CSV table of C-alpha atoms and ligand atoms in Angstrom, one decimal:
chain,number,residue,atom,x,y,z
A,21,UNK,CA,0.0,0.0,-0.1
A,22,UNK,CA,1.4,3.2,-0.8
A,23,UNK,CA,1.1,6.1,1.5
A,24,UNK,CA,2.3,9.0,-0.4
A,25,UNK,CA,2.3,7.7,-3.8
A,26,UNK,CA,3.5,11.1,-5.3
A,27,UNK,CA,6.8,10.8,-3.1
A,28,UNK,CA,7.4,7.1,-3.1
A,29,UNK,CA,6.9,6.9,-7.1
A,30,UNK,CA,8.9,9.7,-7.9
A,31,UNK,CA,11.9,8.5,-10.4
A,32,UNK,CA,15.0,8.1,-8.1
A,33,UNK,CA,17.0,10.4,-10.5
A,34,UNK,CA,14.6,13.3,-9.6
A,35,UNK,CA,15.2,12.9,-5.7
A,36,UNK,CA,18.3,14.8,-5.4
A,37,UNK,CA,17.1,18.0,-7.1
A,38,UNK,CA,14.3,18.0,-4.7
A,39,UNK,CA,16.4,17.4,-1.5
A,40,UNK,CA,19.0,20.1,-2.7
A,41,UNK,CA,17.4,23.2,-1.5
A,42,UNK,CA,16.4,21.3,1.7
A,43,UNK,CA,20.0,20.4,2.3
A,44,UNK,CA,21.0,23.9,1.6
A,45,UNK,CA,18.5,25.3,4.5
A,46,UNK,CA,19.4,22.6,6.8
A,47,UNK,CA,23.2,23.4,6.7
A,48,UNK,CA,22.2,26.9,7.5
A,49,UNK,CA,20.3,25.9,10.1
A,50,UNK,CA,23.3,23.8,11.7
A,51,UNK,CA,25.3,26.9,11.3
A,52,UNK,CA,22.8,28.9,13.1
A,53,UNK,CA,21.7,26.7,15.7
A,54,UNK,CA,23.8,23.4,16.2
A,55,UNK,CA,26.9,24.5,18.1
A,56,UNK,CA,28.2,20.9,17.5
A,57,UNK,CA,28.0,21.0,13.8
A,58,UNK,CA,29.1,24.8,13.6
A,59,UNK,CA,32.3,23.9,15.5
A,60,UNK,CA,33.1,20.8,14.0
A,61,UNK,CA,32.2,22.4,10.4
A,62,UNK,CA,34.4,25.4,11.2
A,63,UNK,CA,37.1,23.1,12.5
A,64,UNK,CA,37.4,21.5,9.0
A,65,UNK,CA,37.8,24.7,7.5
A,66,UNK,CA,33.9,25.3,6.7
A,67,UNK,CA,33.6,28.8,7.8
A,68,UNK,CA,30.6,29.5,6.5
A,69,UNK,CA,27.3,27.6,5.1
A,70,UNK,CA,28.0,28.8,1.5
A,71,UNK,CA,31.4,27.3,1.6
A,72,UNK,CA,29.9,23.7,2.5
A,73,UNK,CA,28.2,23.9,-0.9
A,74,UNK,CA,25.4,21.1,-2.1
A,75,UNK,CA,25.0,17.7,-2.1
A,76,UNK,CA,27.5,17.3,-4.6
A,77,UNK,CA,30.1,18.3,-2.4
A,78,UNK,CA,28.9,16.5,0.6
A,79,UNK,CA,31.6,13.9,0.4
A,80,UNK,CA,34.4,16.6,1.2
A,81,UNK,CA,32.3,17.2,5.0
A,82,UNK,CA,33.8,15.1,7.9
A,83,UNK,CA,31.7,12.3,9.1
A,84,UNK,CA,30.2,12.0,12.4
A,85,UNK,CA,30.3,9.4,14.9
A,86,UNK,CA,28.0,8.6,17.8
A,87,UNK,CA,30.7,8.9,20.0
A,88,UNK,CA,31.4,12.5,19.4
A,89,UNK,CA,28.1,13.4,20.0
A,90,UNK,CA,28.0,11.7,23.7
A,91,UNK,CA,31.2,13.2,24.1
A,92,UNK,CA,29.6,16.7,24.0
A,93,UNK,CA,27.2,16.0,26.5
A,94,UNK,CA,27.7,17.8,30.2
A,95,UNK,CA,25.8,18.6,32.9
A,96,UNK,CA,24.8,22.0,31.2
A,97,UNK,CA,24.1,20.4,28.2
A,98,UNK,CA,22.6,17.0,28.8
A,99,UNK,CA,21.5,16.2,25.3
A,100,UNK,CA,24.7,17.3,23.7
A,101,UNK,CA,26.0,20.3,22.0
A,102,UNK,CA,24.2,19.1,18.8
A,103,UNK,CA,20.7,19.9,20.6
A,104,UNK,CA,19.7,22.6,17.8
A,105,UNK,CA,15.9,23.6,19.0
A,106,UNK,CA,15.0,25.5,22.1
A,107,UNK,CA,13.8,22.7,24.7
A,108,UNK,CA,10.4,24.8,24.7
A,109,UNK,CA,9.9,23.4,21.1
A,110,UNK,CA,10.8,19.8,21.8
A,111,UNK,CA,7.9,17.5,22.2
A,112,UNK,CA,9.2,14.3,22.9
A,113,UNK,CA,13.1,13.0,24.1
A,114,UNK,CA,13.6,9.3,23.5
A,115,UNK,CA,16.5,7.7,25.1
A,116,UNK,CA,18.9,4.9,24.1
A,117,UNK,CA,19.9,2.2,26.7
A,118,UNK,CA,23.5,3.5,26.1
A,119,UNK,CA,26.4,0.9,26.9
A,120,UNK,CA,28.2,3.2,29.5
A,121,UNK,CA,25.0,3.7,31.7
A,122,UNK,CA,24.0,7.2,30.8
A,123,UNK,CA,21.7,7.4,28.0
A,124,UNK,CA,21.8,9.3,24.9
A,125,UNK,CA,18.8,11.6,24.5
A,126,UNK,CA,17.0,12.2,21.0
A,127,UNK,CA,15.2,15.2,21.3
A,128,UNK,CA,12.3,15.9,18.6
A,129,UNK,CA,10.3,18.8,17.8
A,130,UNK,CA,6.4,18.4,16.9
A,131,UNK,CA,7.3,18.6,13.2
A,132,UNK,CA,10.3,15.9,13.6
A,133,UNK,CA,7.9,13.5,15.1
A,134,UNK,CA,5.2,13.8,12.7
A,135,UNK,CA,8.2,13.1,10.1
A,136,UNK,CA,9.1,10.2,11.7
A,137,UNK,CA,5.6,8.7,11.9
A,138,UNK,CA,5.3,9.5,8.2
A,139,UNK,CA,8.6,7.7,7.3
A,140,UNK,CA,7.5,4.6,9.4
A,141,UNK,CA,3.9,4.4,7.8
A,142,UNK,CA,5.7,4.6,4.4
A,143,UNK,CA,8.2,1.5,5.8
A,144,UNK,CA,5.6,-0.6,7.4
A,145,UNK,CA,3.0,0.3,4.6
A,146,UNK,CA,5.4,-1.1,2.2
A,147,UNK,CA,4.7,-4.9,3.4
A,148,UNK,CA,1.4,-4.9,2.0
A,149,UNK,CA,-0.8,-4.4,5.3
A,150,UNK,CA,-4.4,-3.3,4.2
A,151,UNK,CA,-6.6,-1.2,6.5
A,152,UNK,CA,-8.7,-2.5,9.2
A,153,UNK,CA,-6.2,-5.6,10.0
A,154,UNK,CA,-5.3,-6.2,13.4
A,155,UNK,CA,-1.5,-5.9,14.1
A,156,UNK,CA,0.0,-7.2,17.5
A,157,UNK,CA,3.4,-5.8,18.5
A,158,UNK,CA,6.0,-6.9,20.9
A,159,UNK,CA,8.1,-3.5,21.1
A,160,UNK,CA,9.1,-2.1,24.3
A,161,UNK,CA,8.4,1.4,23.7
A,162,UNK,CA,9.1,2.6,26.8
A,163,UNK,CA,12.0,5.2,26.6
A,164,UNK,CA,12.9,3.9,23.0
A,165,UNK,CA,12.5,5.2,20.0
A,166,UNK,CA,10.4,2.3,19.0
A,167,UNK,CA,7.4,4.3,20.4
A,168,UNK,CA,7.3,6.6,17.2
A,169,UNK,CA,7.0,3.6,14.9
A,170,UNK,CA,4.0,2.3,17.1
A,171,UNK,CA,2.6,5.5,16.4
A,172,UNK,CA,2.6,4.8,12.7
A,173,UNK,CA,0.3,1.8,13.1
A,174,UNK,CA,-3.2,3.9,13.3
A,175,UNK,CA,-2.0,6.0,10.9
A,176,UNK,CA,-2.1,2.9,8.4
A,177,UNK,CA,-5.6,2.0,9.5
A,178,UNK,CA,-4.6,-0.8,11.7
A,179,UNK,CA,-6.0,-1.9,15.0
A,180,UNK,CA,-2.6,-2.0,17.0
A,181,UNK,CA,-2.3,-4.4,19.8
A,182,UNK,CA,0.6,-3.7,22.2
A,183,UNK,CA,2.0,-6.5,24.3
A,184,UNK,CA,5.6,-5.6,24.9
A,185,UNK,CA,8.5,-7.5,25.2
A,186,UNK,CA,8.7,-10.6,27.5
A,187,UNK,CA,4.8,-11.5,27.6
A,188,UNK,CA,4.6,-14.4,25.4
A,189,UNK,CA,1.6,-15.8,27.1
A,190,UNK,CA,-0.4,-12.5,26.8
A,191,UNK,CA,1.0,-12.6,22.9
A,192,UNK,CA,-0.6,-16.2,22.5
A,193,UNK,CA,-3.4,-15.4,24.4
A,194,UNK,CA,-4.0,-12.5,21.9
A,195,UNK,CA,-3.4,-14.5,18.7
A,196,UNK,CA,-6.0,-16.8,19.8
A,197,UNK,CA,-8.7,-14.6,20.9
A,198,UNK,CA,-8.3,-11.2,19.0
A,199,UNK,CA,-7.1,-13.3,15.8
A,200,UNK,CA,-4.6,-10.5,14.4
A,201,UNK,CA,-3.3,-10.8,10.8
A,202,UNK,CA,0.1,-9.2,11.3
A,203,UNK,CA,2.6,-9.7,14.1
A,204,UNK,CA,5.7,-7.2,14.6
A,205,UNK,CA,8.5,-8.0,16.3
A,206,UNK,CA,12.5,-8.9,16.2
A,207,UNK,CA,13.3,-12.2,13.8
A,208,UNK,CA,15.0,-13.6,17.2
A,209,UNK,CA,11.6,-13.1,19.0
A,210,UNK,CA,9.8,-14.6,16.1
A,211,UNK,CA,11.9,-17.7,16.0
A,212,UNK,CA,11.7,-18.0,19.6
A,213,UNK,CA,7.8,-17.9,19.3
A,214,UNK,CA,7.6,-20.5,16.4
A,215,UNK,CA,10.0,-23.0,18.8
A,216,UNK,CA,7.5,-22.5,21.6
A,217,UNK,CA,4.6,-23.2,19.6
A,218,UNK,CA,6.5,-26.3,17.9
A,219,UNK,CA,7.2,-27.6,21.7
A,220,UNK,CA,3.5,-26.9,22.8
A,221,UNK,CA,1.8,-28.4,19.8
A,222,UNK,CA,0.3,-25.3,18.7
A,223,UNK,CA,-0.7,-24.7,15.2
A,224,UNK,CA,0.9,-21.7,14.2
A,225,UNK,CA,0.8,-22.1,10.4
A,226,UNK,CA,-2.6,-22.0,10.6
A,227,UNK,CA,-3.3,-19.2,13.3
A,228,UNK,CA,-4.5,-15.8,12.0
A,229,UNK,CA,-1.0,-14.3,11.5
A,230,UNK,CA,-0.7,-13.9,7.8
A,231,UNK,CA,2.3,-11.4,7.9
A,232,UNK,CA,5.4,-10.9,10.1
A,233,UNK,CA,7.1,-7.4,10.2
A,234,UNK,CA,10.4,-7.8,11.7
A,235,UNK,CA,12.9,-4.8,12.5
A,236,UNK,CA,15.3,-4.3,15.4
A,237,UNK,CA,18.2,-6.3,14.4
A,238,UNK,CA,19.6,-8.3,10.8
A,239,UNK,CA,18.4,-11.6,10.5
A,240,UNK,CA,14.9,-11.1,8.8
A,241,UNK,CA,16.4,-10.8,5.3
A,242,UNK,CA,18.8,-13.8,5.7
A,243,UNK,CA,17.0,-16.5,3.2
A,244,UNK,CA,17.5,-19.5,5.4
A,245,UNK,CA,16.4,-17.5,8.7
A,246,UNK,CA,13.2,-16.2,6.7
A,247,UNK,CA,12.3,-19.3,5.1
A,248,UNK,CA,12.4,-21.0,8.6
A,249,UNK,CA,10.0,-18.1,10.3
A,250,UNK,CA,7.8,-18.2,7.0
A,251,UNK,CA,7.3,-22.2,7.4
A,252,UNK,CA,7.0,-22.1,11.3
A,253,UNK,CA,4.1,-19.6,10.8
A,254,UNK,CA,2.5,-20.1,7.6
A,255,UNK,CA,3.1,-16.4,7.0
A,256,UNK,CA,5.0,-14.0,4.7
A,257,UNK,CA,8.2,-12.3,6.6
A,258,UNK,CA,9.4,-8.6,5.5
A,259,UNK,CA,11.7,-6.5,7.5
A,260,UNK,CA,12.2,-2.8,8.3
A,261,UNK,CA,15.0,-0.7,9.4
A,262,UNK,CA,15.9,2.5,10.9
A,263,UNK,CA,18.3,4.0,13.6
A,264,UNK,CA,17.3,6.3,16.4
A,265,UNK,CA,19.4,9.3,15.9
A,266,UNK,CA,17.9,9.6,12.4
A,267,UNK,CA,14.5,8.1,12.3
A,268,UNK,CA,13.0,5.3,13.8
A,269,UNK,CA,12.0,3.4,10.4
A,270,UNK,CA,13.8,4.5,7.3
A,271,UNK,CA,13.6,1.4,5.0
A,272,UNK,CA,10.6,-1.0,4.7
A,273,UNK,CA,10.7,-4.0,2.4
A,274,UNK,CA,7.7,-4.6,-0.1
A,275,UNK,CA,5.5,-7.6,-0.9
A,276,UNK,CA,8.2,-8.5,-3.8
A,277,UNK,CA,10.5,-9.3,-0.7
A,278,UNK,CA,13.5,-7.8,-2.5
A,279,UNK,CA,15.0,-5.7,0.3
A,280,UNK,CA,13.9,-2.7,1.9
A,281,UNK,CA,13.0,0.4,0.0
A,282,UNK,CA,14.1,3.8,1.4
A,283,UNK,CA,11.2,5.6,2.9
A,284,UNK,CA,13.0,8.5,4.1
A,285,UNK,CA,12.5,10.4,1.2
A,286,UNK,CA,12.7,14.1,1.6
A,287,UNK,CA,13.5,13.8,5.0
A,288,UNK,CA,17.2,12.4,5.1
A,289,UNK,CA,19.7,11.8,2.4
A,290,UNK,CA,21.6,8.9,2.4
A,291,UNK,CA,25.4,7.5,1.5
A,292,UNK,CA,27.2,4.6,1.3
A,293,UNK,CA,31.0,4.7,2.5
A,294,UNK,CA,33.7,2.1,2.7
A,295,UNK,CA,33.9,1.6,6.5
A,296,UNK,CA,37.7,1.2,6.7
A,297,UNK,CA,38.6,4.6,4.8
A,298,UNK,CA,35.3,6.5,5.1
A,299,UNK,CA,35.4,6.6,1.0
A,300,UNK,CA,32.2,7.4,-0.9
A,301,UNK,CA,30.9,4.3,-2.5
A,302,UNK,CA,28.5,5.0,-5.6
A,303,UNK,CA,24.8,4.2,-5.0
A,304,UNK,CA,24.9,1.1,-7.9
A,305,UNK,CA,23.1,-2.1,-8.2
A,306,UNK,CA,25.2,-4.5,-6.1
A,307,UNK,CA,27.2,-2.1,-4.1
A,308,UNK,CA,28.0,-2.8,-0.5
A,309,UNK,CA,29.1,-0.4,2.1
A,310,UNK,CA,28.3,1.5,5.5
A,311,UNK,CA,25.1,3.7,5.5
A,312,UNK,CA,25.7,7.3,6.3
A,313,UNK,CA,22.7,9.6,7.0
A,314,UNK,CA,22.4,13.5,6.9
A,315,UNK,CA,19.0,15.1,7.7
A,316,UNK,CA,17.3,17.4,5.5
A,317,UNK,CA,14.5,19.3,7.4
A,318,UNK,CA,15.2,18.1,11.0
A,319,UNK,CA,14.8,20.6,14.0
A,320,UNK,CA,15.6,18.8,17.7
A,321,UNK,CA,19.3,17.4,16.8
A,322,UNK,CA,19.7,17.1,12.9
A,323,UNK,CA,22.5,14.9,11.8
A,324,UNK,CA,25.2,15.4,9.3
A,325,UNK,CA,26.9,12.7,7.6
A,326,UNK,CA,26.3,10.4,10.7
A,327,UNK,CA,27.7,7.0,10.6
A,328,UNK,CA,25.3,4.2,11.3
A,329,UNK,CA,27.6,1.3,11.3
A,330,UNK,CA,24.9,-0.9,9.2
A,331,UNK,CA,26.7,-2.6,6.2
A,332,UNK,CA,24.3,-3.2,3.7
A,333,UNK,CA,24.1,-4.4,-0.1
A,334,UNK,CA,22.0,-2.1,-2.3
A,335,UNK,CA,19.8,-3.2,-5.0
A,336,UNK,CA,18.6,-0.2,-7.7
A,337,UNK,CA,16.6,-2.3,-10.2
A,338,UNK,CA,13.1,-1.4,-10.7
A,339,UNK,CA,10.1,-3.1,-8.5
A,340,UNK,CA,7.1,-4.1,-9.3
A,341,UNK,CA,5.4,-2.3,-6.1
A,342,UNK,CA,6.1,0.9,-7.8
A,343,UNK,CA,8.7,2.4,-5.5
A,344,UNK,CA,11.6,4.0,-7.0
A,345,UNK,CA,13.7,4.1,-4.1
A,346,UNK,CA,16.6,1.5,-4.0
A,347,UNK,CA,16.3,-1.3,-1.5
A,348,UNK,CA,18.7,-2.4,0.9
A,349,UNK,CA,19.6,-5.6,2.7
A,350,UNK,CA,21.6,-5.3,5.8
A,351,UNK,CA,24.6,-7.8,6.4
A,352,UNK,CA,25.4,-7.0,9.5
A,353,UNK,CA,26.7,-4.0,11.9
A,354,UNK,CA,30.4,-2.8,12.3
A,355,UNK,CA,29.7,-3.3,16.1
A,356,UNK,CA,29.4,-7.2,15.7
A,357,UNK,CA,32.3,-7.5,13.1
A,358,UNK,CA,35.7,-9.3,13.6
A,359,UNK,CA,38.5,-9.6,11.8
A,360,UNK,CA,40.1,-12.9,11.3
A,361,UNK,CA,43.3,-12.9,9.3
A,362,UNK,CA,42.5,-10.0,7.7
A,363,UNK,CA,38.9,-11.1,6.2
A,364,UNK,CA,36.1,-9.2,7.7
A,365,UNK,CA,33.5,-11.5,9.3
A,366,UNK,CA,29.9,-10.7,10.6
A,367,UNK,CA,28.5,-13.3,13.3
A,368,UNK,CA,25.1,-13.0,11.3
A,369,UNK,CA,26.8,-14.1,7.9
A,370,UNK,CA,28.0,-17.3,10.0
A,371,UNK,CA,24.5,-18.0,11.2
A,372,UNK,CA,23.5,-17.7,7.7
A,373,UNK,CA,25.6,-20.3,6.5
A,374,UNK,CA,24.5,-22.5,9.3
A,375,UNK,CA,21.2,-21.9,8.9
A,376,UNK,CA,21.4,-24.1,5.6
A,377,UNK,CA,21.4,-27.1,7.7
A,378,UNK,CA,17.9,-26.5,9.4
A,379,UNK,CA,16.1,-28.7,10.2
A,380,UNK,CA,18.9,-30.4,11.6
A,381,UNK,CA,20.3,-27.3,13.3
A,382,UNK,CA,17.8,-25.1,15.3
A,383,UNK,CA,19.4,-21.8,13.7
A,384,UNK,CA,20.5,-20.4,17.1
A,385,UNK,CA,24.4,-19.9,16.9
A,386,UNK,CA,27.0,-18.3,19.3
A,387,UNK,CA,30.2,-17.0,18.0
A,388,UNK,CA,32.9,-17.0,20.7
A,389,UNK,CA,36.1,-15.2,19.9
A,390,UNK,CA,39.2,-16.2,21.9
A,391,UNK,CA,40.7,-13.0,21.9
A,392,UNK,CA,39.7,-9.4,23.2
A,393,UNK,CA,38.9,-7.1,20.3
A,394,UNK,CA,38.1,-7.1,16.9
A,395,UNK,CA,41.1,-9.1,15.5
A,396,UNK,CA,41.2,-13.1,15.7
A,397,UNK,CA,43.3,-15.5,15.0
A,398,UNK,CA,42.1,-18.7,13.4
A,399,UNK,CA,40.0,-20.9,14.0
A,400,UNK,CA,37.0,-18.9,15.1
A,401,UNK,CA,35.0,-21.1,17.5
A,402,UNK,CA,31.2,-21.3,16.5
A,403,UNK,CA,28.7,-23.0,19.0
A,404,UNK,CA,25.7,-24.6,16.8
A,405,UNK,CA,22.6,-25.9,18.0
A,406,UNK,CA,21.3,-29.3,17.1
A,407,UNK,CA,17.3,-29.5,16.5
A,408,UNK,CA,15.6,-31.8,19.0
A,409,UNK,CA,16.3,-35.5,18.3
A,410,UNK,CA,19.4,-34.6,16.1
A,411,UNK,CA,23.0,-35.9,17.5
A,412,UNK,CA,26.2,-34.6,16.6
A,413,UNK,CA,28.6,-36.1,14.1
A,414,UNK,CA,32.0,-35.3,13.1
A,415,UNK,CA,30.8,-35.5,9.4
A,416,UNK,CA,28.4,-32.7,10.2
A,417,UNK,CA,30.8,-30.5,11.9
A,418,UNK,CA,33.4,-30.8,9.2
A,419,UNK,CA,30.7,-30.0,6.3
A,420,UNK,CA,29.6,-26.7,8.5
A,421,UNK,CA,33.2,-25.6,8.7
A,422,UNK,CA,33.7,-26.4,5.1
A,423,UNK,CA,30.8,-24.1,4.0
A,424,UNK,CA,31.7,-21.7,6.2
A,425,UNK,CA,35.1,-21.5,4.7
A,426,UNK,CA,33.9,-21.6,1.4
A,427,UNK,CA,31.4,-19.1,1.8
A,428,UNK,CA,33.3,-16.5,4.0
A,429,UNK,CA,36.8,-17.4,3.7
A,430,UNK,CA,37.2,-17.8,7.4
A,431,UNK,CA,38.4,-20.9,9.1
A,432,UNK,CA,36.3,-22.1,12.3
A,433,UNK,CA,36.1,-24.5,14.7
A,434,UNK,CA,32.4,-25.8,15.0
A,435,UNK,CA,31.0,-27.0,18.3
A,436,UNK,CA,27.5,-29.0,17.9
A,437,UNK,CA,25.5,-28.8,21.2
A,438,UNK,CA,22.2,-30.2,22.1
A,439,UNK,CA,18.9,-28.4,21.4
A,440,UNK,CA,18.2,-25.4,24.0
A,441,UNK,CA,21.8,-25.2,25.1
A,442,UNK,CA,21.7,-21.5,23.9
A,443,UNK,CA,19.8,-18.6,25.2
A,444,UNK,CA,16.7,-17.5,23.5
A,445,UNK,CA,15.8,-13.9,23.1
A,446,UNK,CA,12.5,-11.9,23.3
A,447,UNK,CA,14.4,-9.1,22.1
A,448,UNK,CA,17.6,-9.3,20.0
A,449,UNK,CA,19.8,-12.1,19.9
A,450,UNK,CA,23.4,-11.9,21.2
A,451,UNK,CA,25.6,-13.4,18.4
A,452,UNK,CA,28.8,-12.8,19.7
A,453,UNK,CA,30.0,-14.1,23.3
A,454,UNK,CA,33.1,-12.4,24.5
A,455,UNK,CA,32.9,-14.6,27.7
A,456,UNK,CA,35.9,-17.1,26.3
A,457,UNK,CA,38.2,-14.1,25.3
A,458,UNK,CA,41.2,-14.8,27.2
A,459,UNK,CA,43.9,-13.9,24.7
A,460,UNK,CA,45.3,-10.8,24.4
A,461,UNK,CA,44.4,-8.3,21.2
A,462,UNK,CA,45.6,-10.2,18.2
A,463,UNK,CA,48.2,-8.4,16.0
A,464,UNK,CA,48.4,-8.6,12.4
B,526,ZN,ZN1,9.2,-2.9,-4.0
């Protein structure tokens, strides 16, 4: 369902011309209102908004890391010096969980919040939802940006049934009694629910659920994981993706199921870079890189060339749904990336290879680096869980190791463990476990 057909079907080649004046206004706004970006740009030799130029010149500007924003916080600037609107105009302040114990705050003005809801409605609407359907969601709104995505559901004409995280009984009861057609959750949780359903003998493939919208982590786009979820639920799986500092949902997959369309058109400009060097990567079919975002009309705390740490592959070919924006599939997060003898490896990519062995394996894996830090010496330990009733064999172990080596060019040592050994998640899976990392950092 197209939410805003004129925008969503505008030829992509025309997008930049539309974005150009917005970008130039946003740069002026940053110079006027954002101490963080004014000082950052001036430190890089851009003294005035005019010296920054237009979108064609954007790659000359410095990239922005989340850590820089964090470092700008203080008692007198609790949000950070990138706060650009007067607090009196801010209508919502979300926060992230933050690994350091201090949350990062994300302030939105009324217009910002409305724009977030619009991008979310475009992303979720792409999945083929129909007004009048009931959608059950398991995202914890609470302090988190997911709350704004939930605001998109009534706008799509859906009846929203929030059950939150960790309420499996409440969820199963609602599926049985209220018969929602749509389930929105993380891929990890959809898998966990499928396992519970199987263990209890529930007939999930014949439940009312016709569509599963997954978001919050990579996985929903991995073909083997998707096939497993679709079989377990008798439902179609599509995914969506966003990022807290930019917009809660920026990408949404359509019914063609060939990646997530960019839904932030007119609000956000995206680029691809090589993560190691920061060099721009042209947006063309098959291109891979890290997504970098720039706000075009944001007020609360606009970002300029913000590094997402999401690695994607781009699809630019025409799509039968009519949407003209490029599509992406997320390959993994920089934060999870390991480098094994010079080769970049994402734990989610290892899981994808292992998942080809379903139904012999459950699809739950744990990568256990032996050294602290990103660089690892081979073999990399991978714990793979066998499905109920399956027993470990050296032949299977070796086949999986060979497959991982052939696909990802990394040497692993696979440990086959009985079903139920690894923890399940009602939110996001922890694919990397450093508890066995005793060696010091590995040098090249
Ligand atoms: Zn499409």
